[in-house]
Tab-separated table of C-alpha atoms in Angstrom:
chain	number	residue	atom	x	y	z
A	1	MET	CA	-9.512	98.494	5.557
A	2	VAL	CA	-5.954	98.769	4.241
A	3	LEU	CA	-4.646	99.518	0.747
A	4	PHE	CA	-1.720	97.646	-0.775
A	5	SER	CA	-0.122	97.198	-4.193
A	6	LEU	CA	2.048	94.708	-6.046
A	7	VAL	CA	4.340	96.404	-8.559
A	8	ALA	CA	6.428	94.948	-11.379
A	9	THR	CA	7.939	97.510	-13.772
A	10	HIS	CA	10.659	98.074	-16.345
A	11	ALA	CA	12.735	99.735	-13.615
A	12	ASP	CA	13.203	96.460	-11.731
A	13	ILE	CA	12.823	93.561	-14.171
A	14	ASP	CA	13.125	92.963	-17.906
A	15	LEU	CA	10.149	93.673	-20.131
A	16	GLU	CA	9.883	90.047	-21.217
A	17	THR	CA	9.185	89.017	-17.626
A	18	VAL	CA	6.686	91.861	-17.231
A	19	ALA	CA	4.906	90.555	-20.318
A	20	GLN	CA	4.782	87.004	-18.966
A	21	LEU	CA	3.476	88.157	-15.597
A	22	SER	CA	0.619	90.055	-17.235
A	23	THR	CA	-0.748	86.952	-18.955
A	24	GLY	CA	-4.372	86.635	-17.887
A	25	ALA	CA	-4.405	90.140	-16.389
A	26	SER	CA	-8.005	90.768	-17.469
A	27	GLU	CA	-9.351	87.962	-15.242
A	28	LEU	CA	-7.062	88.474	-12.251
A	29	ALA	CA	-9.131	90.908	-10.184
A	30	THR	CA	-12.377	88.985	-10.546
A	31	SER	CA	-10.827	85.621	-9.701
A	32	ALA	CA	-8.926	87.041	-6.717
A	33	LEU	CA	-12.073	88.518	-5.165
A	34	ALA	CA	-13.997	85.306	-5.732
A	35	GLY	CA	-11.255	83.083	-4.347
A	36	SER	CA	-9.884	84.915	-1.309
A	37	PRO	CA	-11.697	86.701	1.546
A	38	ALA	CA	-8.436	88.593	2.160
A	39	VAL	CA	-8.992	90.543	-1.079
A	40	ALA	CA	-11.808	93.076	-0.629
A	41	GLY	CA	-11.102	94.957	-3.848
A	42	ALA	CA	-8.645	94.909	-6.747
A	43	ILE	CA	-7.698	97.044	-9.755
A	44	VAL	CA	-5.158	95.892	-12.339
A	45	LEU	CA	-2.942	98.383	-14.189
A	46	ALA	CA	-1.198	96.667	-17.115
A	47	THR	CA	0.679	98.824	-19.633
A	48	CYS	CA	3.526	98.400	-22.089
A	49	ASN	CA	6.150	98.423	-19.341
A	50	ARG	CA	4.396	97.700	-16.044
A	51	PHE	CA	2.051	95.259	-14.356
A	52	GLU	CA	0.601	96.505	-11.085
A	53	ILE	CA	-2.207	95.263	-8.857
A	54	TYR	CA	-3.832	97.613	-6.364
A	55	GLY	CA	-5.846	95.923	-3.652
A	56	GLU	CA	-7.783	96.537	-0.474
A	57	ALA	CA	-7.763	94.096	2.436
A	58	PRO	CA	-10.183	94.028	5.393
A	59	HIS	CA	-7.381	94.275	7.980
A	60	PRO	CA	-3.606	94.922	7.974
A	61	GLY	CA	-3.084	91.298	8.939
A	62	ASP	CA	-4.806	90.175	5.719
A	63	VAL	CA	-2.273	91.786	3.348
A	64	ASP	CA	0.081	88.795	3.340
A	65	ALA	CA	-2.778	86.418	2.587
A	66	ALA	CA	-4.075	88.716	-0.161
A	67	ARG	CA	-0.602	88.934	-1.702
A	68	ALA	CA	-0.208	85.145	-1.595
A	69	ALA	CA	-3.602	84.677	-3.299
A	70	LEU	CA	-2.688	87.107	-6.084
A	71	ILE	CA	0.772	85.570	-6.575
A	72	ALA	CA	-0.772	82.092	-6.858
A	73	ARG	CA	-3.234	83.254	-9.529
A	74	ILE	CA	-0.554	85.106	-11.508
A	75	SER	CA	1.664	82.032	-11.343
A	76	GLY	CA	-1.139	79.804	-12.583
A	77	ALA	CA	-1.994	82.088	-15.493
A	78	SER	CA	1.572	82.854	-16.561
A	79	GLY	CA	3.113	79.423	-16.050
A	80	LEU	CA	5.920	80.965	-13.968
A	81	ASN	CA	6.736	79.387	-10.616
A	82	ASP	CA	5.522	81.079	-7.431
A	83	GLN	CA	9.013	82.017	-6.275
A	84	LEU	CA	9.864	83.872	-9.491
A	85	VAL	CA	6.497	85.636	-9.532
A	86	SER	CA	6.834	86.666	-5.902
A	87	SER	CA	10.353	88.037	-6.360
A	88	SER	CA	9.254	90.023	-9.428
A	89	PHE	CA	6.802	92.140	-7.426
A	90	SER	CA	7.572	94.738	-4.802
A	91	THR	CA	4.832	95.186	-2.205
A	92	ARG	CA	3.688	98.584	-1.009
A	93	THR	CA	1.352	99.448	1.847
A	94	GLY	CA	0.254	102.608	3.593
A	95	PRO	CA	1.317	105.992	2.167
A	96	GLU	CA	3.675	104.292	-0.325
A	97	VAL	CA	0.650	103.060	-2.300
A	98	SER	CA	-0.772	106.499	-3.074
A	99	ARG	CA	2.640	108.094	-3.563
A	100	HIS	CA	3.608	105.492	-6.167
A	101	LEU	CA	0.303	105.525	-8.081
A	102	PHE	CA	0.202	109.329	-8.156
A	103	SER	CA	3.755	109.346	-9.516
A	104	VAL	CA	2.842	106.743	-12.127
A	105	SER	CA	-0.307	108.552	-13.292
A	106	SER	CA	1.662	111.806	-13.621
A	107	GLY	CA	4.253	110.186	-15.896
A	108	LEU	CA	7.131	110.413	-13.417
A	109	ASP	CA	7.698	106.662	-13.383
A	110	SER	CA	7.398	106.071	-17.137
A	111	ALA	CA	10.048	104.908	-19.572
A	112	VAL	CA	9.399	108.229	-21.315
A	113	VAL	CA	9.291	110.592	-18.337
A	114	GLY	CA	6.387	113.018	-18.545
A	115	GLU	CA	4.384	111.026	-21.086
A	116	ARG	CA	0.659	111.615	-20.835
A	117	GLU	CA	-0.697	108.296	-22.112
A	118	ILE	CA	-0.362	106.665	-18.702
A	119	ALA	CA	-2.960	109.014	-17.184
A	120	GLY	CA	-5.556	107.631	-19.586
A	121	GLN	CA	-4.507	104.068	-18.789
A	122	VAL	CA	-5.000	104.728	-15.065
A	123	ARG	CA	-8.506	106.078	-15.754
A	124	ARG	CA	-9.378	103.091	-17.934
A	125	ALA	CA	-8.122	100.663	-15.273
A	126	LEU	CA	-10.592	102.185	-12.788
A	127	ILE	CA	-13.456	102.175	-15.293
A	128	THR	CA	-12.818	98.507	-16.086
A	129	ALA	CA	-12.706	97.526	-12.407
A	130	GLN	CA	-15.933	99.405	-11.695
A	131	ALA	CA	-17.654	97.693	-14.611
A	132	GLU	CA	-16.489	94.282	-13.336
A	133	GLY	CA	-17.419	95.072	-9.734
A	134	THR	CA	-13.891	94.663	-8.307
A	135	ALA	CA	-13.221	98.296	-7.332
A	136	SER	CA	-13.774	98.868	-3.607
A	137	SER	CA	-14.675	102.355	-2.380
A	138	GLY	CA	-11.141	102.896	-1.065
A	139	LEU	CA	-9.614	102.000	-4.427
A	140	VAL	CA	-12.067	104.216	-6.290
A	141	ARG	CA	-11.022	107.196	-4.166
A	142	LEU	CA	-7.342	106.289	-4.676
A	143	PHE	CA	-7.591	106.157	-8.475
A	144	GLN	CA	-9.765	109.257	-8.699
A	145	ALA	CA	-7.189	111.159	-6.646
A	146	ALA	CA	-4.426	109.816	-8.912
A	147	SER	CA	-6.207	111.131	-12.003
A	148	LYS	CA	-6.699	114.543	-10.399
A	149	THR	CA	-3.013	114.656	-9.481
A	150	ALA	CA	-2.041	113.873	-13.073
A	151	LYS	CA	-4.221	116.757	-14.286
A	152	ASP	CA	-2.623	119.112	-11.747
A	153	VAL	CA	0.867	118.116	-12.869
A	154	GLY	CA	-0.081	118.681	-16.494
A	155	ALA	CA	-1.639	122.081	-15.768
A	156	GLN	CA	0.940	123.434	-13.314
A	157	THR	CA	4.239	122.252	-14.811
A	158	ALA	CA	5.960	122.075	-18.177
A	159	LEU	CA	6.390	118.325	-17.763
A	160	GLY	CA	5.166	116.605	-20.895
A	161	ALA	CA	4.680	119.901	-22.740
A	162	ARG	CA	6.561	118.500	-25.721
A	163	GLY	CA	3.926	115.811	-26.065
A	164	LEU	CA	6.390	112.982	-25.590
A	165	SER	CA	5.032	109.459	-25.425
A	166	VAL	CA	6.188	105.932	-26.085
A	167	VAL	CA	4.693	106.202	-29.577
A	168	SER	CA	6.203	109.609	-30.398
A	169	VAL	CA	9.693	108.559	-29.323
A	170	ALA	CA	9.367	105.375	-31.395
A	171	LEU	CA	8.362	107.397	-34.457
A	172	ASP	CA	11.272	109.776	-33.860
A	173	LEU	CA	13.616	106.779	-33.905
A	174	ALA	CA	12.002	105.535	-37.106
A	175	THR	CA	12.563	108.950	-38.689
A	176	ASP	CA	16.245	108.831	-37.783
A	177	LEU	CA	16.599	105.354	-39.292
A	178	SER	CA	14.744	106.157	-42.518
A	179	GLU	CA	16.567	107.008	-45.709
A	180	ASP	CA	13.757	109.458	-46.442
A	181	PRO	CA	12.468	111.316	-43.337
A	182	ASN	CA	9.372	112.527	-45.234
A	183	TRP	CA	6.398	110.696	-43.675
A	184	SER	CA	4.013	111.753	-46.437
A	185	THR	CA	5.675	109.246	-48.786
A	186	LYS	CA	5.524	106.304	-46.380
A	187	LYS	CA	3.107	103.405	-46.215
A	188	ALA	CA	2.333	102.162	-42.714
A	189	VAL	CA	0.627	99.038	-41.386
A	190	VAL	CA	-0.688	99.191	-37.808
A	191	PHE	CA	-1.511	96.015	-35.867
A	192	GLY	CA	-4.204	96.494	-33.223
A	193	THR	CA	-7.248	98.645	-32.486
A	194	GLY	CA	-6.708	99.588	-28.846
A	195	ALA	CA	-5.622	102.802	-27.134
A	196	TYR	CA	-2.038	102.570	-28.368
A	197	ALA	CA	-3.209	101.978	-31.914
A	198	GLY	CA	-5.421	105.055	-31.675
A	199	ALA	CA	-2.518	107.184	-30.389
A	200	THR	CA	-0.320	105.799	-33.162
A	201	MET	CA	-2.855	106.688	-35.844
A	202	ALA	CA	-3.138	110.246	-34.507
A	203	LEU	CA	0.632	110.767	-34.476
A	204	LEU	CA	1.045	109.279	-37.951
A	205	ARG	CA	-1.496	111.782	-39.264
A	206	GLU	CA	0.293	114.642	-37.490
A	207	ARG	CA	3.503	113.665	-39.273
A	208	GLY	CA	1.791	113.613	-42.646
A	209	CYS	CA	1.497	109.856	-43.159
A	210	ALA	CA	-1.739	109.394	-45.119
A	211	ASP	CA	-1.320	105.806	-46.330
A	212	VAL	CA	-2.139	103.805	-43.181
A	213	SER	CA	-3.656	100.322	-43.074
A	214	VAL	CA	-4.911	98.601	-39.935
A	215	TYR	CA	-5.098	94.902	-39.131
A	216	SER	CA	-6.831	93.281	-36.168
A	217	SER	CA	-6.901	89.527	-35.561
A	218	SER	CA	-10.218	90.091	-33.742
A	219	GLY	CA	-11.829	91.597	-36.851
A	220	ARG	CA	-12.340	95.089	-35.412
A	221	ALA	CA	-10.252	96.947	-37.995
A	222	ALA	CA	-13.248	98.123	-40.067
A	223	GLY	CA	-14.927	99.801	-37.115
A	224	PHE	CA	-11.622	101.282	-35.968
A	225	VAL	CA	-10.789	102.988	-39.289
A	226	ALA	CA	-14.375	104.170	-39.735
A	227	THR	CA	-13.751	106.895	-37.142
A	228	ARG	CA	-9.999	107.380	-37.574
A	229	GLY	CA	-9.406	106.954	-41.285
A	230	GLY	CA	-7.146	104.428	-42.961
A	231	THR	CA	-7.764	101.117	-44.689
A	232	ALA	CA	-9.001	98.016	-42.881
A	233	LEU	CA	-7.106	94.790	-43.579
A	234	ASP	CA	-8.087	91.165	-43.151
A	235	SER	CA	-6.030	87.981	-43.312
A	236	ASP	CA	-6.299	87.958	-47.108
A	237	THR	CA	-5.170	91.544	-47.744
A	238	LEU	CA	-2.566	91.742	-44.948
A	239	PRO	CA	0.364	90.065	-46.802
A	240	ALA	CA	0.274	92.468	-49.735
A	241	ALA	CA	0.081	95.492	-47.410
A	242	VAL	CA	3.068	94.274	-45.385
A	243	ALA	CA	5.040	93.607	-48.580
A	244	ALA	CA	4.537	97.220	-49.682
A	245	ALA	CA	4.979	98.837	-46.250
A	246	ASP	CA	7.786	101.144	-45.125
A	247	ILE	CA	6.671	101.071	-41.481
A	248	MET	CA	5.030	98.236	-39.528
A	249	ILE	CA	3.810	99.061	-36.012
A	250	GLY	CA	2.621	96.466	-33.504
A	251	CYS	CA	0.155	97.729	-30.864
A	252	SER	CA	-2.140	94.750	-30.278
A	253	GLY	CA	-0.397	92.267	-27.977
A	254	SER	CA	-2.600	89.502	-29.367
A	255	ASP	CA	-1.765	85.808	-29.318
A	256	THR	CA	-1.059	85.937	-33.065
A	257	ARG	CA	2.299	87.438	-33.937
A	258	VAL	CA	4.263	87.991	-37.140
A	259	GLU	CA	6.965	85.314	-37.375
A	260	ALA	CA	10.336	86.044	-38.953
A	261	ALA	CA	10.054	83.259	-41.529
A	262	GLU	CA	6.594	84.429	-42.642
A	263	LEU	CA	7.752	88.051	-42.896
A	264	ALA	CA	10.776	86.995	-44.978
A	265	ARG	CA	8.469	85.125	-47.356
A	266	VAL	CA	6.012	88.009	-47.676
A	267	ARG	CA	8.767	90.592	-48.128
A	268	ALA	CA	10.760	88.598	-50.664
A	269	GLY	CA	11.433	90.893	-53.590
A	270	SER	CA	10.296	94.080	-51.789
A	271	PRO	CA	12.749	96.818	-52.810
A	272	GLN	CA	12.235	99.227	-49.913
A	273	PRO	CA	13.602	98.661	-46.363
A	274	LEU	CA	11.129	98.041	-43.511
A	275	ILE	CA	11.131	99.494	-40.024
A	276	ALA	CA	9.202	97.294	-37.590
A	277	ILE	CA	8.136	99.010	-34.348
A	278	ASP	CA	6.924	96.571	-31.689
A	279	LEU	CA	5.081	98.472	-28.948
A	280	ALA	CA	3.191	95.443	-27.620
A	281	LEU	CA	4.337	94.195	-24.248
A	282	THR	CA	3.763	90.590	-25.327
A	283	HIS	CA	5.354	91.186	-28.778
A	284	ASP	CA	3.405	91.424	-32.001
A	285	PHE	CA	6.564	90.614	-33.941
A	286	ASP	CA	8.980	87.732	-33.546
A	287	PRO	CA	12.233	89.264	-32.156
A	288	ALA	CA	14.056	87.413	-34.937
A	289	VAL	CA	12.575	89.791	-37.552
A	290	GLY	CA	15.339	92.230	-36.597
A	291	GLU	CA	17.865	89.795	-38.072
A	292	LEU	CA	16.259	89.825	-41.529
A	293	ASP	CA	17.938	91.716	-44.334
A	294	GLY	CA	16.368	95.107	-44.919
A	295	VAL	CA	14.429	95.078	-41.629
A	296	GLU	CA	15.124	97.306	-38.604
A	297	LEU	CA	13.332	96.301	-35.379
A	298	LEU	CA	12.527	98.871	-32.676
A	299	THR	CA	11.209	97.621	-29.327
A	300	LEU	CA	10.053	99.128	-26.060
A	301	GLU	CA	13.594	98.742	-24.781
A	302	SER	CA	14.811	100.811	-27.749
A	303	VAL	CA	12.283	103.492	-26.818
A	304	ARG	CA	13.313	103.464	-23.160
A	305	LEU	CA	16.979	103.931	-24.011
A	306	ALA	CA	16.248	106.718	-26.497
A	307	ALA	CA	13.760	108.631	-24.339
A	308	PRO	CA	15.022	112.141	-23.517
A	309	GLN	CA	15.209	113.368	-19.954
A	310	GLU	CA	12.789	116.117	-18.996
A	311	GLN	CA	14.009	119.334	-17.429
A	312	THR	CA	15.127	119.057	-13.819
A	313	GLU	CA	12.972	121.996	-12.718
A	314	SER	CA	9.813	120.507	-14.181
A	315	LEU	CA	10.515	117.156	-12.545
A	316	SER	CA	11.056	118.852	-9.201
A	317	GLN	CA	7.783	120.782	-9.483
A	318	ALA	CA	5.872	117.669	-10.470
A	319	SER	CA	7.390	115.657	-7.632
A	320	THR	CA	6.326	118.342	-5.152
A	321	ILE	CA	2.743	118.248	-6.456
A	322	VAL	CA	2.679	114.438	-6.240
A	323	ALA	CA	4.054	114.425	-2.686
A	324	GLY	CA	1.502	117.017	-1.557
A	325	ALA	CA	-1.398	115.162	-3.174
A	326	ALA	CA	-0.339	111.856	-1.622
A	327	SER	CA	-0.055	113.462	1.810
A	328	ALA	CA	-3.505	115.046	1.497
A	329	PHE	CA	-5.002	111.737	0.376
A	330	GLU	CA	-3.537	109.904	3.362
A	331	GLN	CA	-4.792	112.542	5.793
A	332	GLU	CA	-8.292	112.271	4.365
A	333	ARG	CA	-8.101	108.488	4.516
A	334	GLU	CA	-7.023	108.565	8.160
A	335	ALA	CA	-9.889	110.905	8.968
A	336	ARG	CA	-12.316	108.500	7.297
A	337	SER	CA	-10.907	105.614	9.316
A	338	VAL	CA	-12.514	106.958	12.515
A	339	ASP	CA	-15.964	107.348	10.977
A	340	SER	CA	-17.027	103.920	12.206
A	341	ALA	CA	-15.775	104.756	15.699
A	342	ILE	CA	-17.739	108.014	15.730
A	343	VAL	CA	-20.874	106.231	14.536
A	344	ALA	CA	-20.399	103.522	17.182
A	345	LEU	CA	-20.099	106.107	19.973
A	346	ARG	CA	-23.198	107.963	18.814
A	347	ARG	CA	-25.171	104.770	18.425
A	348	HIS	CA	-24.176	103.699	21.955
A	349	THR	CA	-25.111	107.087	23.434
A	350	MET	CA	-28.420	107.340	21.607
A	351	ASN	CA	-29.361	103.798	22.608
A	352	VAL	CA	-28.848	104.756	26.258
A	353	LEU	CA	-31.009	107.843	25.769
A	354	ASP	CA	-33.763	105.855	24.003
A	355	THR	CA	-33.810	103.288	26.802
A	356	GLU	CA	-34.310	106.011	29.401
A	357	MET	CA	-36.991	107.721	27.313
A	358	GLU	CA	-38.937	104.463	27.106
A	359	LYS	CA	-39.024	104.473	30.904
A	360	VAL	CA	-40.257	108.081	30.939
A	361	ARG	CA	-43.051	107.295	28.465
A	362	ALA	CA	-44.011	104.153	30.340
A	363	ARG	CA	-44.475	106.258	33.472
A	364	HIS	CA	-45.870	109.519	32.094
A	365	GLY	CA	-47.313	108.538	28.712
A	366	CYS	CA	-47.091	110.498	25.479
A	367	THR	CA	-47.455	113.915	27.049
A	368	ALA	CA	-46.077	117.326	26.258
A	369	ALA	CA	-43.893	117.077	29.353
A	370	ALA	CA	-42.316	113.833	28.109
A	371	GLU	CA	-41.631	115.402	24.744
A	372	GLU	CA	-39.962	118.404	26.383
A	373	VAL	CA	-37.731	116.069	28.400
A	374	GLU	CA	-36.764	114.155	25.258
A	375	PHE	CA	-36.030	117.346	23.358
A	376	ALA	CA	-33.776	118.650	26.138
A	377	LEU	CA	-31.923	115.347	26.505
A	378	ARG	CA	-31.225	115.113	22.763
A	379	ARG	CA	-29.777	118.609	22.704
A	380	MET	CA	-27.604	117.744	25.672
A	381	VAL	CA	-26.360	114.506	24.023
A	382	LYS	CA	-25.535	116.367	20.839
A	383	GLN	CA	-23.429	118.862	22.785
A	384	LEU	CA	-21.694	116.100	24.751
A	385	LEU	CA	-20.755	114.280	21.517
A	386	HIS	CA	-19.292	117.337	19.825
A	387	ILE	CA	-15.879	117.339	21.527
A	388	PRO	CA	-15.307	113.540	21.191
A	389	THR	CA	-16.118	113.854	17.483
A	390	VAL	CA	-13.678	116.730	16.974
A	391	ARG	CA	-10.968	114.875	18.912
A	392	ALA	CA	-11.511	111.793	16.772
A	393	ARG	CA	-10.780	113.813	13.609
A	394	GLU	CA	-7.727	115.433	15.203
A	395	LEU	CA	-6.280	112.103	16.344
A	396	ALA	CA	-6.898	110.534	12.941
A	397	ALA	CA	-5.088	113.407	11.221
A	398	SER	CA	-2.036	112.705	13.390
A	399	GLY	CA	-2.215	108.947	12.864
A	400	GLN	CA	-3.530	108.181	16.372
A	401	GLN	CA	-6.948	106.810	15.433
A	402	ASP	CA	-6.120	103.479	17.088
A	403	ASP	CA	-5.771	105.286	20.422
A	404	TYR	CA	-9.279	106.678	20.028
A	405	VAL	CA	-10.727	103.253	19.270
A	406	ALA	CA	-8.887	101.757	22.267
A	407	ALA	CA	-10.260	104.520	24.505
A	408	LEU	CA	-13.851	103.788	23.426
A	409	GLU	CA	-13.403	100.146	24.302
A	410	ALA	CA	-11.744	100.920	27.650
A	411	LEU	CA	-14.270	103.563	28.746
A	412	TYR	CA	-17.544	102.338	27.269
A	413	GLY	CA	-16.916	98.736	26.236
A	414	ILE	CA	-17.610	99.730	22.615
A	415	THR	CA	-16.041	97.424	20.016
A	416	VAL	CA	-15.519	99.116	16.648
A	417	ASP	CA	-15.793	96.739	13.707
A	418	GLN	CA	-15.802	97.413	9.949
A	419	PRO	CA	-16.839	100.872	8.752
A	420	ALA	CA	-20.577	100.998	8.211
A	421	ALA	CA	-23.189	103.502	7.259
A	422	ALA	CA	-25.058	105.115	10.124
A	423	PRO	CA	-28.217	103.128	10.852
A	424	ALA	CA	-31.720	104.420	10.624
A	425	SER	CA	-32.236	106.460	13.764
A	426	PRO	CA	-34.670	105.085	16.363
A	427	PRO	CA	-35.754	108.584	17.453
A	428	ALA	CA	-37.569	109.102	14.157
A	429	ALA	CA	-39.814	106.157	14.989
A	430	ALA	CA	-40.278	107.432	18.532
A	431	GLY	CA	-41.377	110.745	17.148
A	432	ALA	CA	-43.977	108.980	15.040
A	433	GLU	CA	-45.447	107.306	18.126
A	434	CYS	CA	-45.383	110.495	20.154
A	435	PRO	CA	-46.031	113.404	17.731
A	436	ALA	CA	-44.056	116.552	18.385
A	437	GLY	CA	-46.145	119.224	20.037
A	438	HIS	CA	-43.500	121.930	20.150
A	439	GLY	CA	-44.257	125.393	18.942
A	440	ALA	CA	-42.586	127.143	16.020
A	441	GLY	CA	-38.842	127.529	16.375
A	442	ASN	CA	-38.305	124.317	18.336
A	443	GLU	CA	-36.450	121.308	16.880
A	444	SER	CA	-38.338	118.043	16.690
A	445	PRO	CA	-36.628	114.788	17.768
A	446	GLY	CA	-36.770	113.622	14.150
A	447	THR	CA	-34.829	116.653	12.905
A	448	GLU	CA	-32.215	116.163	15.607
A	449	ALA	CA	-31.769	112.555	14.569
A	450	GLN	CA	-31.262	113.589	10.977
A	451	ASP	CA	-28.605	116.061	12.111
A	452	GLN	CA	-26.829	113.195	13.877
A	453	ARG	CA	-26.761	111.123	10.687
A	454	HIS	CA	-25.529	113.984	8.484
A	455	THR	CA	-22.737	114.828	10.951
A	456	ALA	CA	-21.654	111.212	11.042
């Protein structure tokens, strides 16, 4: 199995294109698994400034086919042609996959460097994929390791200690643009009830803004404010709230957006200026609202340009932690890659032993002597397998697991296929037919077989 990722971020393309690419993101993983055997697992990470797909393919040769299948589905959902979609994504394989995701989850690749919101988005992406059944075991381990790395960066460095986030930087900009920087006098309208809306509500409260109304086109505003405070709006009460608002914050990314003409009509006669903050990747507000008199529009691009740079020392420390975590993850993954080879060798060896023991029983019956022979042979096989098992781990750690697999095929004719769990051991059944008659202190064949499975 091989991990790969397709990455489109604010660092490489404009945010409008990122938003278009992410159309239909919620169905992408499920449809890709159902439509292409080259995709064995998929997790989608879609945030305000990135759209990334992490996948697992059965073989290295399947990555191109998996990428093509994903590009075709993204093109179909977004309406963008295949060539544009393909050129918008960079493809990563091997150690680059873990190194990039660990950097992302730690906030090193964010528009606001060191922001902590992305760590939660990475966790939620995994939870969603697990609930939908698209997260393969390799991807689960990858995302779990990414979350642990983010926690280590947060605990061991000063990166993000100021609590910077996309939302906090946007509110800082709004403060600078306001005639009155006192948030306790402001009226705010928040669009959306997702994670960003929740973070926005928390930061508004921290700054003393008590008059907050929430609107959701899906009708979830009442439940949202029940636990967070604020006033729920519906389509009837929304216009009056917007007319009286000082701050309007878009966090929903829904298909329904506030058009400039409608906002001008609603705000006609409103004496106070309005600051509109659009944090939705797909735009909650028509970009033309920024051209209206008395309206200032802040976008994700505004936030990116205004985001302060974190201290060089903290960035260096965080980068070192990320690099070390990615290296450890790859070493563990390489060690796991020989598990199927180890199991195949043990299965082959034990099958040979079982065949010979059947001959012994056929000739001597189920006697104490036959059991003693079997016990001795199993101990001998276990000792003979020890060094090949250790060497397999050592070769995998140095990236030479393919040499080990090739050696098994050359020496024993063993073909190693997909990783699989160790099978139920035949010796346990043999022990049932020929009960162990050893005295205390001796190992039974069944116990030895269990040891084989646990070691594998």
